[in-house]
Amino acid sequence: MTSMATASGESLPASTRRQRMLELIGRDGFARVADLGEAFRVSEVTVRNDLDLLDEQRAIRRVHGGAVLRGAAEPREPSFEESVGTSAAEKMAIAQRAASIVRPGSSLILDVGSTTAAIASALVAREELVDVTVITNGLTIALELEKAIPRFQVIVTGGTLRPLQHSLVEPMALTVLRELHADLAFVGCNGVHPANGITNINLPEADLKRVMVEAAERAIVVADGAKIGRTHLGRVASIDEVDELITGESADARTLDALREAGLEVVVARV
């Protein structure tokens, strides 16, 4: 993003700065307030004022945390049931690899999503696993893990129910997660990009995923190949803030190489 904003934002005329912001938003389809502030070396207050003006001019549309190009089609968040049937074999391979990491006595955070639901099933199937504590904000995942009680202790965060993913978000969910520390976190997402990091379509869930990463000793991103190389509005973490990516065989090889060059451990689970 910085290549189009080489001069200090404060030294640019406001009209020029706004035009360059518009070009950046047009190039990527969206931009975050924090990223624009860093790119133009101005405060987030200045960025918000610029975006508000561009919105009034109907050049862009303001959304929570940033702006999207007006008229651009927004990605639709699939429901949990839709996601389950997509790349099912690849997600199961990812789940088996992720579940193999867990040891008896471990504590882990299990995010919402179809891939993490497959991880829950794989964990339940490992009958030798005992004394495992799983924290989740997914109702579907909690019900799957119930089969392993009393071998597992299952903690549900609480919060407001989102129907699409059957997930629990604010209020309450963040408060619970901030009071916990786990050995592992398996975090799902909608995008993994070498420069833009880990992102998600839904902003309330992105907020929770960010805290999950912070709350774990080791944060592992699980994402099928379709999500590799994509970027969405809700930032979860930068590449150097997570420890490992487990993905599938359909992932773009060049993007995986770029992720490795950025310092991320990448595991491709074979079907």
mmCIF file of N, CA, C and O in Angstrom, residues 183-258:
data_model
loop_
_atom_site.group_PDB
_atom_site.id
_atom_site.type_symbol
_atom_site.label_atom_id
_atom_site.label_comp_id
_atom_site.label_asym_id
_atom_site.label_seq_id
_atom_site.Cartn_x
_atom_site.Cartn_y
_atom_site.Cartn_z
ATOM 1 N N ASP A 183 -3.001 -23.484 25.472
ATOM 2 C CA ASP A 183 -1.791 -23.973 24.807
ATOM 3 C C ASP A 183 -1.855 -23.734 23.305
ATOM 4 O O ASP A 183 -0.859 -23.354 22.677
ATOM 5 N N LEU A 184 -3.028 -23.987 22.734
ATOM 6 C CA LEU A 184 -3.203 -23.893 21.282
ATOM 7 C C LEU A 184 -4.471 -23.118 20.944
ATOM 8 O O LEU A 184 -5.428 -23.122 21.715
ATOM 9 N N ALA A 185 -4.462 -22.485 19.787
ATOM 10 C CA ALA A 185 -5.692 -21.932 19.216
ATOM 11 C C ALA A 185 -5.735 -22.332 17.753
ATOM 12 O O ALA A 185 -4.764 -22.126 17.011
ATOM 13 N N PHE A 186 -6.839 -22.944 17.338
ATOM 14 C CA PHE A 186 -7.075 -23.219 15.923
ATOM 15 C C PHE A 186 -8.064 -22.171 15.429
ATOM 16 O O PHE A 186 -9.223 -22.162 15.845
ATOM 17 N N VAL A 187 -7.575 -21.313 14.552
ATOM 18 C CA VAL A 187 -8.349 -20.139 14.133
ATOM 19 C C VAL A 187 -8.659 -20.236 12.643
ATOM 20 O O VAL A 187 -7.749 -20.412 11.819
ATOM 21 N N GLY A 188 -9.932 -20.127 12.307
ATOM 22 C CA GLY A 188 -10.349 -20.094 10.912
ATOM 23 C C GLY A 188 -10.368 -18.675 10.386
ATOM 24 O O GLY A 188 -10.198 -17.709 11.139
ATOM 25 N N CYS A 189 -10.571 -18.519 9.080
ATOM 26 C CA CYS A 189 -10.583 -17.190 8.476
ATOM 27 C C CYS A 189 -11.133 -17.288 7.058
ATOM 28 O O CYS A 189 -11.415 -18.375 6.559
ATOM 29 N N ASN A 190 -11.266 -16.127 6.405
ATOM 30 C CA ASN A 190 -11.679 -16.087 5.006
ATOM 31 C C ASN A 190 -10.543 -15.714 4.070
ATOM 32 O O ASN A 190 -10.692 -15.780 2.851
ATOM 33 N N GLY A 191 -9.405 -15.280 4.639
ATOM 34 C CA GLY A 191 -8.294 -14.889 3.785
ATOM 35 C C GLY A 191 -6.950 -15.005 4.473
ATOM 36 O O GLY A 191 -6.820 -14.671 5.657
ATOM 37 N N VAL A 192 -5.953 -15.483 3.726
ATOM 38 C CA VAL A 192 -4.561 -15.537 4.195
ATOM 39 C C VAL A 192 -3.704 -14.961 3.074
ATOM 40 O O VAL A 192 -3.662 -15.521 1.979
ATOM 41 N N HIS A 193 -3.033 -13.842 3.360
ATOM 42 C CA HIS A 193 -2.272 -13.132 2.323
ATOM 43 C C HIS A 193 -0.885 -12.796 2.866
ATOM 44 O O HIS A 193 -0.762 -12.371 4.030
ATOM 45 N N PRO A 194 0.172 -12.954 2.064
ATOM 46 C CA PRO A 194 1.532 -12.694 2.569
ATOM 47 C C PRO A 194 1.740 -11.292 3.110
ATOM 48 O O PRO A 194 2.469 -11.102 4.090
ATOM 49 N N ALA A 195 1.111 -10.287 2.492
ATOM 50 C CA ALA A 195 1.280 -8.901 2.943
ATOM 51 C C ALA A 195 0.172 -8.452 3.875
ATOM 52 O O ALA A 195 0.416 -7.742 4.852
ATOM 53 N N ASN A 196 -1.063 -8.861 3.586
ATOM 54 C CA ASN A 196 -2.215 -8.364 4.334
ATOM 55 C C ASN A 196 -2.583 -9.229 5.534
ATOM 56 O O ASN A 196 -3.452 -8.857 6.319
ATOM 57 N N GLY A 197 -1.935 -10.377 5.674
ATOM 58 C CA GLY A 197 -2.132 -11.190 6.861
ATOM 59 C C GLY A 197 -3.401 -12.016 6.842
ATOM 60 O O GLY A 197 -3.926 -12.381 5.787
ATOM 61 N N ILE A 198 -3.913 -12.283 8.043
ATOM 62 C CA ILE A 198 -5.095 -13.116 8.233
ATOM 63 C C ILE A 198 -6.305 -12.198 8.354
ATOM 64 O O ILE A 198 -6.324 -11.298 9.196
ATOM 65 N N THR A 199 -7.321 -12.417 7.512
ATOM 66 C CA THR A 199 -8.486 -11.538 7.502
ATOM 67 C C THR A 199 -9.778 -12.338 7.469
ATOM 68 O O THR A 199 -9.778 -13.536 7.158
ATOM 69 N N ASN A 200 -10.882 -11.645 7.747
ATOM 70 C CA ASN A 200 -12.185 -12.300 7.797
ATOM 71 C C ASN A 200 -13.262 -11.371 7.253
ATOM 72 O O ASN A 200 -13.158 -10.139 7.355
ATOM 73 N N ILE A 201 -14.301 -11.960 6.668
ATOM 74 C CA ILE A 201 -15.403 -11.164 6.119
ATOM 75 C C ILE A 201 -16.168 -10.458 7.224
ATOM 76 O O ILE A 201 -16.477 -9.271 7.126
ATOM 77 N N ASN A 202 -16.490 -11.198 8.283
ATOM 78 C CA ASN A 202 -17.353 -10.672 9.334
ATOM 79 C C ASN A 202 -16.540 -9.970 10.408
ATOM 80 O O ASN A 202 -15.662 -10.578 11.025
ATOM 81 N N LEU A 203 -16.836 -8.699 10.658
ATOM 82 C CA LEU A 203 -16.029 -7.911 11.593
ATOM 83 C C LEU A 203 -16.175 -8.342 13.051
ATOM 84 O O LEU A 203 -15.170 -8.423 13.761
ATOM 85 N N PRO A 204 -17.391 -8.610 13.563
ATOM 86 C CA PRO A 204 -17.477 -9.075 14.961
ATOM 87 C C PRO A 204 -16.683 -10.357 15.203
ATOM 88 O O PRO A 204 -16.051 -10.517 16.250
ATOM 89 N N GLU A 205 -16.703 -11.275 14.239
ATOM 90 C CA GLU A 205 -15.936 -12.506 14.416
ATOM 91 C C GLU A 205 -14.440 -12.240 14.280
ATOM 92 O O GLU A 205 -13.627 -12.886 14.942
ATOM 93 N N ALA A 206 -14.068 -11.285 13.424
ATOM 94 C CA ALA A 206 -12.644 -10.932 13.303
ATOM 95 C C ALA A 206 -12.108 -10.439 14.641
ATOM 96 O O ALA A 206 -10.968 -10.752 15.018
ATOM 97 N N ASP A 207 -12.903 -9.672 15.371
ATOM 98 C CA ASP A 207 -12.484 -9.174 16.687
ATOM 99 C C ASP A 207 -12.184 -10.342 17.635
ATOM 100 O O ASP A 207 -11.188 -10.320 18.363
ATOM 101 N N LEU A 208 -13.048 -11.354 17.617
ATOM 102 C CA LEU A 208 -12.842 -12.510 18.498
ATOM 103 C C LEU A 208 -11.629 -13.329 18.075
ATOM 104 O O LEU A 208 -10.847 -13.782 18.922
ATOM 105 N N LYS A 209 -11.473 -13.515 16.785
ATOM 106 C CA LYS A 209 -10.330 -14.283 16.293
ATOM 107 C C LYS A 209 -9.017 -13.624 16.704
ATOM 108 O O LYS A 209 -8.043 -14.304 17.061
ATOM 109 N N ARG A 210 -8.986 -12.295 16.674
ATOM 110 C CA ARG A 210 -7.778 -11.558 17.065
ATOM 111 C C ARG A 210 -7.428 -11.849 18.523
ATOM 112 O O ARG A 210 -6.256 -12.065 18.874
ATOM 113 N N VAL A 211 -8.429 -11.875 19.395
ATOM 114 C CA VAL A 211 -8.197 -12.155 20.814
ATOM 115 C C VAL A 211 -7.809 -13.617 21.010
ATOM 116 O O VAL A 211 -6.989 -13.946 21.872
ATOM 117 N N MET A 212 -8.363 -14.515 20.207
ATOM 118 C CA MET A 212 -7.975 -15.930 20.286
ATOM 119 C C MET A 212 -6.483 -16.106 20.012
ATOM 120 O O MET A 212 -5.795 -16.866 20.702
ATOM 121 N N VAL A 213 -5.996 -15.408 18.994
ATOM 122 C CA VAL A 213 -4.571 -15.463 18.663
ATOM 123 C C VAL A 213 -3.734 -14.993 19.853
ATOM 124 O O VAL A 213 -2.727 -15.608 20.219
ATOM 125 N N GLU A 214 -4.164 -13.899 20.478
ATOM 126 C CA GLU A 214 -3.427 -13.327 21.604
ATOM 127 C C GLU A 214 -3.474 -14.227 22.833
ATOM 128 O O GLU A 214 -2.543 -14.222 23.649
ATOM 129 N N ALA A 215 -4.555 -15.008 22.971
ATOM 130 C CA ALA A 215 -4.773 -15.789 24.193
ATOM 131 C C ALA A 215 -4.081 -17.146 24.177
ATOM 132 O O ALA A 215 -4.105 -17.860 25.185
ATOM 133 N N ALA A 216 -3.449 -17.506 23.064
ATOM 134 C CA ALA A 216 -2.865 -18.842 22.950
ATOM 135 C C ALA A 216 -1.349 -18.794 22.910
ATOM 136 O O ALA A 216 -0.744 -17.854 22.392
ATOM 137 N N GLU A 217 -0.740 -19.827 23.480
ATOM 138 C CA GLU A 217 0.715 -19.980 23.405
ATOM 139 C C GLU A 217 1.147 -20.197 21.954
ATOM 140 O O GLU A 217 2.185 -19.695 21.520
ATOM 141 N N ARG A 218 0.327 -20.945 21.223
ATOM 142 C CA ARG A 218 0.617 -21.212 19.814
ATOM 143 C C ARG A 218 -0.671 -21.062 19.004
ATOM 144 O O ARG A 218 -1.658 -21.764 19.258
ATOM 145 N N ALA A 219 -0.674 -20.154 18.045
ATOM 146 C CA ALA A 219 -1.856 -19.877 17.230
ATOM 147 C C ALA A 219 -1.668 -20.492 15.844
ATOM 148 O O ALA A 219 -0.706 -20.171 15.135
ATOM 149 N N ILE A 220 -2.581 -21.377 15.473
ATOM 150 C CA ILE A 220 -2.499 -22.088 14.201
ATOM 151 C C ILE A 220 -3.718 -21.724 13.356
ATOM 152 O O ILE A 220 -4.862 -21.900 13.782
ATOM 153 N N VAL A 221 -3.460 -21.205 12.163
ATOM 154 C CA VAL A 221 -4.529 -20.849 11.234
ATOM 155 C C VAL A 221 -4.869 -22.074 10.397
ATOM 156 O O VAL A 221 -3.974 -22.747 9.871
ATOM 157 N N VAL A 222 -6.150 -22.371 10.284
ATOM 158 C CA VAL A 222 -6.608 -23.485 9.441
ATOM 159 C C VAL A 222 -7.492 -22.903 8.339
ATOM 160 O O VAL A 222 -8.469 -22.228 8.609
ATOM 161 N N ALA A 223 -7.098 -23.157 7.090
ATOM 162 C CA ALA A 223 -7.813 -22.557 5.959
ATOM 163 C C ALA A 223 -7.645 -23.418 4.727
ATOM 164 O O ALA A 223 -6.520 -23.796 4.380
ATOM 165 N N ASP A 224 -8.745 -23.744 4.061
ATOM 166 C CA ASP A 224 -8.630 -24.511 2.825
ATOM 167 C C ASP A 224 -8.017 -23.643 1.731
ATOM 168 O O ASP A 224 -7.896 -22.425 1.863
ATOM 169 N N GLY A 225 -7.634 -24.276 0.636
ATOM 170 C CA GLY A 225 -6.871 -23.597 -0.403
ATOM 171 C C GLY A 225 -7.558 -22.402 -1.028
ATOM 172 O O GLY A 225 -6.890 -21.464 -1.497
ATOM 173 N N ALA A 226 -8.894 -22.387 -1.042
ATOM 174 C CA ALA A 226 -9.625 -21.281 -1.659
ATOM 175 C C ALA A 226 -9.398 -19.959 -0.926
ATOM 176 O O ALA A 226 -9.605 -18.886 -1.499
ATOM 177 N N LYS A 227 -8.983 -20.028 0.318
ATOM 178 C CA LYS A 227 -8.807 -18.808 1.117
ATOM 179 C C LYS A 227 -7.390 -18.244 1.016
ATOM 180 O O LYS A 227 -7.133 -17.125 1.476
ATOM 181 N N ILE A 228 -6.478 -18.989 0.431
ATOM 182 C CA ILE A 228 -5.082 -18.560 0.359
ATOM 183 C C ILE A 228 -4.910 -17.515 -0.740
ATOM 184 O O ILE A 228 -5.321 -17.718 -1.888
ATOM 185 N N GLY A 229 -4.310 -16.384 -0.376
ATOM 186 C CA GLY A 229 -4.122 -15.283 -1.306
ATOM 187 C C GLY A 229 -5.237 -14.254 -1.277
ATOM 188 O O GLY A 229 -5.127 -13.212 -1.919
ATOM 189 N N ARG A 230 -6.295 -14.509 -0.537
ATOM 190 C CA ARG A 230 -7.423 -13.578 -0.447
ATOM 191 C C ARG A 230 -7.249 -12.606 0.717
ATOM 192 O O ARG A 230 -6.558 -12.905 1.685
ATOM 193 N N THR A 231 -7.923 -11.469 0.613
ATOM 194 C CA THR A 231 -7.928 -10.468 1.679
ATOM 195 C C THR A 231 -9.349 -9.954 1.874
ATOM 196 O O THR A 231 -10.064 -9.716 0.892
ATOM 197 N N HIS A 232 -9.747 -9.777 3.132
ATOM 198 C CA HIS A 232 -11.062 -9.217 3.459
ATOM 199 C C HIS A 232 -10.897 -8.078 4.458
ATOM 200 O O HIS A 232 -9.788 -7.818 4.950
ATOM 201 N N LEU A 233 -11.983 -7.414 4.766
ATOM 202 C CA LEU A 233 -11.914 -6.171 5.534
ATOM 203 C C LEU A 233 -11.498 -6.378 6.989
ATOM 204 O O LEU A 233 -10.764 -5.572 7.551
ATOM 205 N N GLY A 234 -11.964 -7.450 7.617
ATOM 206 C CA GLY A 234 -11.713 -7.633 9.053
ATOM 207 C C GLY A 234 -10.348 -8.226 9.329
ATOM 208 O O GLY A 234 -10.119 -9.406 9.090
ATOM 209 N N ARG A 235 -9.419 -7.427 9.835
ATOM 210 C CA ARG A 235 -8.068 -7.916 10.112
ATOM 211 C C ARG A 235 -8.061 -8.747 11.389
ATOM 212 O O ARG A 235 -8.570 -8.334 12.421
ATOM 213 N N VAL A 236 -7.451 -9.918 11.316
ATOM 214 C CA VAL A 236 -7.306 -10.800 12.461
ATOM 215 C C VAL A 236 -5.896 -10.706 13.032
ATOM 216 O O VAL A 236 -5.700 -10.489 14.224
ATOM 217 N N ALA A 237 -4.896 -10.895 12.172
ATOM 218 C CA ALA A 237 -3.502 -10.874 12.628
ATOM 219 C C ALA A 237 -2.589 -10.709 11.425
ATOM 220 O O ALA A 237 -2.962 -11.025 10.291
ATOM 221 N N SER A 238 -1.396 -10.214 11.684
ATOM 222 C CA SER A 238 -0.371 -10.195 10.647
ATOM 223 C C SER A 238 0.282 -11.575 10.590
ATOM 224 O O SER A 238 0.106 -12.401 11.490
ATOM 225 N N ILE A 239 1.043 -11.826 9.545
ATOM 226 C CA ILE A 239 1.668 -13.136 9.366
ATOM 227 C C ILE A 239 2.593 -13.480 10.542
ATOM 228 O O ILE A 239 2.643 -14.628 10.996
ATOM 229 N N ASP A 240 3.308 -12.480 11.053
ATOM 230 C CA ASP A 240 4.259 -12.769 12.139
ATOM 231 C C ASP A 240 3.592 -12.912 13.506
ATOM 232 O O ASP A 240 4.266 -13.194 14.497
ATOM 233 N N GLU A 241 2.281 -12.745 13.569
ATOM 234 C CA GLU A 241 1.565 -12.903 14.839
ATOM 235 C C GLU A 241 0.975 -14.300 15.013
ATOM 236 O O GLU A 241 0.433 -14.615 16.072
ATOM 237 N N VAL A 242 1.039 -15.125 13.971
ATOM 238 C CA VAL A 242 0.559 -16.504 14.074
ATOM 239 C C VAL A 242 1.743 -17.445 13.861
ATOM 240 O O VAL A 242 2.772 -17.053 13.310
ATOM 241 N N ASP A 243 1.591 -18.679 14.315
ATOM 242 C CA ASP A 243 2.719 -19.605 14.334
ATOM 243 C C ASP A 243 2.746 -20.595 13.181
ATOM 244 O O ASP A 243 3.824 -21.072 12.797
ATOM 245 N N GLU A 244 1.589 -20.900 12.636
ATOM 246 C CA GLU A 244 1.547 -21.945 11.613
ATOM 247 C C GLU A 244 0.272 -21.814 10.804
ATOM 248 O O GLU A 244 -0.756 -21.346 11.299
ATOM 249 N N LEU A 245 0.344 -22.220 9.557
ATOM 250 C CA LEU A 245 -0.825 -22.345 8.689
ATOM 251 C C LEU A 245 -0.941 -23.791 8.261
ATOM 252 O O LEU A 245 0.023 -24.388 7.777
ATOM 253 N N ILE A 246 -2.127 -24.378 8.447
ATOM 254 C CA ILE A 246 -2.423 -25.693 7.889
ATOM 255 C C ILE A 246 -3.449 -25.478 6.793
ATOM 256 O O ILE A 246 -4.548 -24.971 7.038
ATOM 257 N N THR A 247 -3.103 -25.838 5.582
ATOM 258 C CA THR A 247 -3.989 -25.638 4.448
ATOM 259 C C THR A 247 -4.059 -26.914 3.619
ATOM 260 O O THR A 247 -3.530 -27.956 4.015
ATOM 261 N N GLY A 248 -4.734 -26.812 2.453
ATOM 262 C CA GLY A 248 -4.948 -27.993 1.636
ATOM 263 C C GLY A 248 -4.216 -27.952 0.310
ATOM 264 O O GLY A 248 -3.579 -26.950 -0.051
ATOM 265 N N GLU A 249 -4.347 -29.026 -0.440
ATOM 266 C CA GLU A 249 -3.604 -29.196 -1.690
ATOM 267 C C GLU A 249 -4.026 -28.212 -2.776
ATOM 268 O O GLU A 249 -3.270 -27.976 -3.722
ATOM 269 N N SER A 250 -5.201 -27.631 -2.681
ATOM 270 C CA SER A 250 -5.665 -26.705 -3.713
ATOM 271 C C SER A 250 -5.070 -25.306 -3.563
ATOM 272 O O SER A 250 -5.275 -24.455 -4.422
ATOM 273 N N ALA A 251 -4.334 -25.049 -2.498
ATOM 274 C CA ALA A 251 -3.746 -23.721 -2.266
ATOM 275 C C ALA A 251 -2.728 -23.376 -3.346
ATOM 276 O O ALA A 251 -1.971 -24.241 -3.800
ATOM 277 N N ASP A 252 -2.705 -22.115 -3.743
ATOM 278 C CA ASP A 252 -1.765 -21.643 -4.758
ATOM 279 C C ASP A 252 -0.321 -21.773 -4.258
ATOM 280 O O ASP A 252 0.036 -21.217 -3.212
ATOM 281 N N ALA A 253 0.503 -22.500 -5.015
ATOM 282 C CA ALA A 253 1.870 -22.807 -4.572
ATOM 283 C C ALA A 253 2.723 -21.557 -4.436
ATOM 284 O O ALA A 253 3.535 -21.440 -3.505
ATOM 285 N N ARG A 254 2.572 -20.596 -5.346
ATOM 286 C CA ARG A 254 3.385 -19.380 -5.278
ATOM 287 C C ARG A 254 3.044 -18.550 -4.048
ATOM 288 O O ARG A 254 3.934 -17.966 -3.411
ATOM 289 N N THR A 255 1.760 -18.503 -3.708
ATOM 290 C CA THR A 255 1.364 -17.762 -2.510
ATOM 291 C C THR A 255 1.900 -18.456 -1.264
ATOM 292 O O THR A 255 2.352 -17.788 -0.325
ATOM 293 N N LEU A 256 1.875 -19.773 -1.251
ATOM 294 C CA LEU A 256 2.431 -20.505 -0.113
ATOM 295 C C LEU A 256 3.923 -20.236 0.022
ATOM 296 O O LEU A 256 4.436 -20.078 1.140
ATOM 297 N N ASP A 257 4.632 -20.176 -1.098
ATOM 298 C CA ASP A 257 6.064 -19.850 -1.054
ATOM 299 C C ASP A 257 6.281 -18.458 -0.469
ATOM 300 O O ASP A 257 7.204 -18.233 0.333
ATOM 301 N N ALA A 258 5.427 -17.503 -0.861
ATOM 302 C CA ALA A 258 5.542 -16.137 -0.337
ATOM 303 C C ALA A 258 5.258 -16.096 1.155
ATOM 304 O O ALA A 258 5.903 -15.345 1.910
#
